[in-house]
mmCIF file of C-alpha atoms in Angstrom:
data_model
loop_
_atom_site.group_PDB
_atom_site.id
_atom_site.type_symbol
_atom_site.label_atom_id
_atom_site.label_comp_id
_atom_site.label_asym_id
_atom_site.label_seq_id
_atom_site.Cartn_x
_atom_site.Cartn_y
_atom_site.Cartn_z
ATOM 1 C CA UNK A 1 121.560 98.306 115.002
ATOM 2 C CA UNK A 2 119.642 95.576 112.404
ATOM 3 C CA UNK A 3 116.545 95.630 114.656
ATOM 4 C CA UNK A 4 116.332 99.657 113.563
ATOM 5 C CA UNK A 5 116.782 98.519 109.825
ATOM 6 C CA UNK A 6 114.079 95.442 110.375
ATOM 7 C CA UNK A 7 111.675 98.189 111.733
ATOM 8 C CA UNK A 8 112.310 100.756 108.932
ATOM 9 C CA UNK A 9 111.629 97.910 106.466
ATOM 10 C CA UNK A 10 108.558 96.604 108.157
ATOM 11 C CA UNK A 11 107.074 100.238 108.329
ATOM 12 C CA UNK A 12 108.417 101.060 104.522
ATOM 13 C CA UNK A 13 106.659 97.549 103.388
ATOM 14 C CA UNK A 14 103.348 98.568 105.795
ATOM 15 C CA UNK A 15 102.935 101.864 103.770
ATOM 16 C CA UNK A 16 103.455 100.048 100.806
ATOM 17 C CA UNK A 17 100.898 97.249 101.152
ATOM 18 C CA UNK A 18 98.230 99.312 102.778
ATOM 19 C CA UNK A 19 98.570 102.532 101.296
ATOM 20 C CA UNK A 20 99.979 101.790 97.935
ATOM 21 C CA UNK A 21 102.775 104.368 98.281
ATOM 22 C CA UNK A 22 105.734 104.339 95.686
ATOM 23 C CA UNK A 23 109.230 102.317 96.618
ATOM 24 C CA UNK A 24 110.939 105.043 95.644
ATOM 25 C CA UNK A 25 109.374 107.633 97.740
ATOM 26 C CA UNK A 26 109.786 104.720 100.886
ATOM 27 C CA UNK A 27 113.406 104.029 99.989
ATOM 28 C CA UNK A 28 114.572 107.768 100.317
ATOM 29 C CA UNK A 29 113.479 107.601 104.609
ATOM 30 C CA UNK A 30 112.319 111.182 104.124
ATOM 31 C CA UNK A 31 109.420 110.090 105.928
ATOM 32 C CA UNK A 32 111.501 109.402 109.498
ATOM 33 C CA UNK A 33 111.961 112.864 109.833
ATOM 34 C CA UNK A 34 110.821 112.942 113.707
ATOM 35 C CA UNK A 35 110.735 116.792 113.990
ATOM 36 C CA UNK A 36 107.812 117.058 111.476
ATOM 37 C CA UNK A 37 106.153 114.206 112.984
ATOM 38 C CA UNK A 38 106.067 116.169 116.311
ATOM 39 C CA UNK A 39 103.620 118.505 115.376
ATOM 40 C CA UNK A 40 101.731 116.153 113.453
ATOM 41 C CA UNK A 41 100.950 114.161 116.358
ATOM 42 C CA UNK A 42 99.021 117.081 117.885
ATOM 43 C CA UNK A 43 96.200 116.350 115.453
ATOM 44 C CA UNK A 44 94.454 113.160 116.124
ATOM 45 C CA UNK A 45 92.206 113.521 112.944
ATOM 46 C CA UNK A 46 93.437 110.316 111.823
ATOM 47 C CA UNK A 47 94.096 108.792 115.251
ATOM 48 C CA UNK A 48 91.846 105.510 114.052
ATOM 49 C CA UNK A 49 94.726 104.795 111.635
ATOM 50 C CA UNK A 50 97.398 104.073 113.459
ATOM 51 C CA UNK A 51 99.929 101.288 114.263
ATOM 52 C CA UNK A 52 102.094 100.846 117.397
ATOM 53 C CA UNK A 53 100.689 101.240 120.503
ATOM 54 C CA UNK A 54 99.225 104.495 122.414
ATOM 55 C CA UNK A 55 102.886 106.362 123.167
ATOM 56 C CA UNK A 56 103.956 105.102 119.923
ATOM 57 C CA UNK A 57 101.643 105.901 117.373
ATOM 58 C CA UNK A 58 102.242 105.407 114.132
ATOM 59 C CA UNK A 59 99.708 107.204 111.593
ATOM 60 C CA UNK A 60 99.405 105.261 108.501
ATOM 61 C CA UNK A 61 98.313 108.497 105.984
ATOM 62 C CA UNK A 62 100.929 110.472 106.758
ATOM 63 C CA UNK A 63 103.578 108.154 106.495
ATOM 64 C CA UNK A 64 105.573 109.592 109.325
ATOM 65 C CA UNK A 65 107.120 106.578 111.312
ATOM 66 C CA UNK A 66 109.253 106.857 114.694
ATOM 67 C CA UNK A 67 110.933 104.410 116.732
ATOM 68 C CA UNK A 68 110.600 103.761 120.512
ATOM 69 C CA UNK A 69 112.241 106.556 122.536
ATOM 70 C CA UNK A 70 115.249 103.852 123.133
ATOM 71 C CA UNK A 71 115.699 102.915 119.760
ATOM 72 C CA UNK A 72 115.932 106.829 118.239
ATOM 73 C CA UNK A 73 118.122 107.719 121.426
ATOM 74 C CA UNK A 74 120.230 104.778 120.375
ATOM 75 C CA UNK A 75 119.567 105.892 116.155
ATOM 76 C CA UNK A 76 120.443 109.437 117.180
ATOM 77 C CA UNK A 77 123.506 108.277 118.784
ATOM 78 C CA UNK A 78 125.198 106.835 115.881
ATOM 79 C CA UNK A 79 127.592 108.200 113.305
ATOM 80 C CA UNK A 80 126.912 108.847 110.122
ATOM 81 C CA UNK A 81 128.589 105.532 108.672
ATOM 82 C CA UNK A 82 126.330 103.197 111.180
ATOM 83 C CA UNK A 83 123.256 105.395 110.035
ATOM 84 C CA UNK A 84 124.117 104.402 106.434
ATOM 85 C CA UNK A 85 124.611 101.055 107.047
ATOM 86 C CA UNK A 86 121.025 100.784 108.602
ATOM 87 C CA UNK A 87 119.266 102.207 105.955
ATOM 88 C CA UNK A 88 121.419 100.638 103.457
ATOM 89 C CA UNK A 89 119.957 96.903 105.590
ATOM 90 C CA UNK A 90 116.505 98.507 105.274
ATOM 91 C CA UNK A 91 116.768 99.609 101.748
ATOM 92 C CA UNK A 92 118.025 95.575 100.928
ATOM 93 C CA UNK A 93 114.922 94.276 103.049
ATOM 94 C CA UNK A 94 112.368 96.613 101.334
ATOM 95 C CA UNK A 95 113.501 96.155 97.710
ATOM 96 C CA UNK A 96 114.160 92.557 97.913
ATOM 97 C CA UNK A 97 110.752 91.573 99.475
ATOM 98 C CA UNK A 98 108.791 93.559 97.089
ATOM 99 C CA UNK A 99 111.112 92.145 94.161
ATOM 100 C CA UNK A 100 110.144 88.160 95.811
ATOM 101 C CA UNK A 101 106.341 89.603 97.094
ATOM 102 C CA UNK A 102 104.935 86.649 95.284
ATOM 103 C CA UNK A 103 107.083 83.520 96.182
ATOM 104 C CA UNK A 104 107.120 84.948 99.565
ATOM 105 C CA UNK A 105 103.213 85.098 100.105
ATOM 106 C CA UNK A 106 103.022 82.026 98.373
ATOM 107 C CA UNK A 107 105.519 80.186 100.912
ATOM 108 C CA UNK A 108 103.321 82.275 104.028
ATOM 109 C CA UNK A 109 100.454 80.930 102.519
ATOM 110 C CA UNK A 110 100.855 77.416 102.192
ATOM 111 C CA UNK A 111 101.854 77.603 106.037
ATOM 112 C CA UNK A 112 98.286 78.944 107.121
ATOM 113 C CA UNK A 113 95.620 76.697 108.222
ATOM 114 C CA UNK A 114 92.872 76.551 105.995
ATOM 115 C CA UNK A 115 90.724 78.722 108.115
ATOM 116 C CA UNK A 116 93.392 81.814 107.502
ATOM 117 C CA UNK A 117 94.383 83.439 104.504
ATOM 118 C CA UNK A 118 96.723 86.641 103.750
ATOM 119 C CA UNK A 119 93.818 88.863 103.754
ATOM 120 C CA UNK A 120 92.993 87.917 106.736
ATOM 121 C CA UNK A 121 96.112 88.607 108.721
ATOM 122 C CA UNK A 122 96.900 91.722 110.802
ATOM 123 C CA UNK A 123 99.139 93.986 108.313
ATOM 124 C CA UNK A 124 101.809 94.880 110.556
ATOM 125 C CA UNK A 125 102.106 91.103 111.255
ATOM 126 C CA UNK A 126 102.348 90.444 107.674
ATOM 127 C CA UNK A 127 104.892 93.463 106.383
ATOM 128 C CA UNK A 128 106.774 92.150 109.514
ATOM 129 C CA UNK A 129 106.525 88.313 108.144
ATOM 130 C CA UNK A 130 107.118 89.341 104.563
ATOM 131 C CA UNK A 131 110.322 90.771 105.553
ATOM 132 C CA UNK A 132 111.323 87.856 107.506
ATOM 133 C CA UNK A 133 110.621 85.541 105.069
ATOM 134 C CA UNK A 134 112.479 87.142 102.629
ATOM 135 C CA UNK A 135 115.787 87.464 105.109
ATOM 136 C CA UNK A 136 115.012 83.450 105.594
ATOM 137 C CA UNK A 137 114.883 82.915 101.912
ATOM 138 C CA UNK A 138 117.728 85.030 100.701
ATOM 139 C CA UNK A 139 120.066 86.203 103.665
ATOM 140 C CA UNK A 140 121.189 83.131 104.810
ATOM 141 C CA UNK A 141 124.238 84.778 106.580
ATOM 142 C CA UNK A 142 121.494 85.482 109.456
ATOM 143 C CA UNK A 143 120.220 82.059 111.418
ATOM 144 C CA UNK A 144 116.635 81.741 111.375
ATOM 145 C CA UNK A 145 116.212 81.854 114.923
ATOM 146 C CA UNK A 146 117.422 85.324 115.085
ATOM 147 C CA UNK A 147 115.032 86.440 112.442
ATOM 148 C CA UNK A 148 112.008 84.937 114.083
ATOM 149 C CA UNK A 149 113.120 86.625 117.406
ATOM 150 C CA UNK A 150 113.321 89.921 115.570
ATOM 151 C CA UNK A 151 110.236 89.340 114.186
ATOM 152 C CA UNK A 152 108.404 88.491 117.178
ATOM 153 C CA UNK A 153 109.787 91.431 119.285
ATOM 154 C CA UNK A 154 108.700 93.555 116.341
ATOM 155 C CA UNK A 155 105.189 92.658 116.213
ATOM 156 C CA UNK A 156 105.253 92.806 119.865
ATOM 157 C CA UNK A 157 105.893 96.411 119.889
ATOM 158 C CA UNK A 158 103.949 97.380 116.567
ATOM 159 C CA UNK A 159 101.053 94.821 116.360
ATOM 160 C CA UNK A 160 98.139 93.718 117.791
ATOM 161 C CA UNK A 161 97.738 91.747 121.246
ATOM 162 C CA UNK A 162 98.462 87.848 119.946
ATOM 163 C CA UNK A 163 99.523 88.716 116.864
ATOM 164 C CA UNK A 164 102.947 87.676 117.727
ATOM 165 C CA UNK A 165 102.357 84.202 118.669
ATOM 166 C CA UNK A 166 100.780 83.463 115.131
ATOM 167 C CA UNK A 167 104.100 85.332 113.645
ATOM 168 C CA UNK A 168 106.029 83.471 115.451
ATOM 169 C CA UNK A 169 104.065 80.000 115.110
ATOM 170 C CA UNK A 170 103.700 80.857 111.059
ATOM 171 C CA UNK A 171 107.528 81.801 110.619
ATOM 172 C CA UNK A 172 108.548 78.543 113.064
ATOM 173 C CA UNK A 173 106.896 76.289 110.237
ATOM 174 C CA UNK A 174 108.527 78.123 107.670
ATOM 175 C CA UNK A 175 111.819 78.101 108.786
ATOM 176 C CA UNK A 176 111.625 74.445 109.293
ATOM 177 C CA UNK A 177 110.335 73.750 105.943
ATOM 178 C CA UNK A 178 113.320 75.578 104.552
ATOM 179 C CA UNK A 179 115.754 73.547 106.790
ATOM 180 C CA UNK A 180 115.077 70.539 104.650
#
């Protein structure tokens, strides 16, 4: 259930950072309306501007995302209270990450090699890392190992081929430093 919240949070943060979408427009979650997306999916005019794999494209410009079929079916099976809990968790991650973005980006930057900068990181991986660092810094009830595992799985599903390895390495370094 929390993974769905993390996926929604990463998608919103991605849209905020890449598309400059206003936070209030993202927090209402109207952009996850799957039925509207199905019609737009047939239009391939924005094909080069998607995240996700070929079976689960996520168009950037239209800000219409959806979960993989298994997660979507799980989400749809939840009662209204569970769905509200997922949205609340996602909003918490989105708002908290954006409110603390300078601290989060500074921490990520300080754990990159000299050859890397934030601008060079794949935007999907960066968005996932940002929410993960926020969780490790401010959501102490969740073990860092769980946060990192979730981040790696999300990046595997939505990111580029090996970006999950990079994400894992950076988050692991951050986690170890935060434990000190």
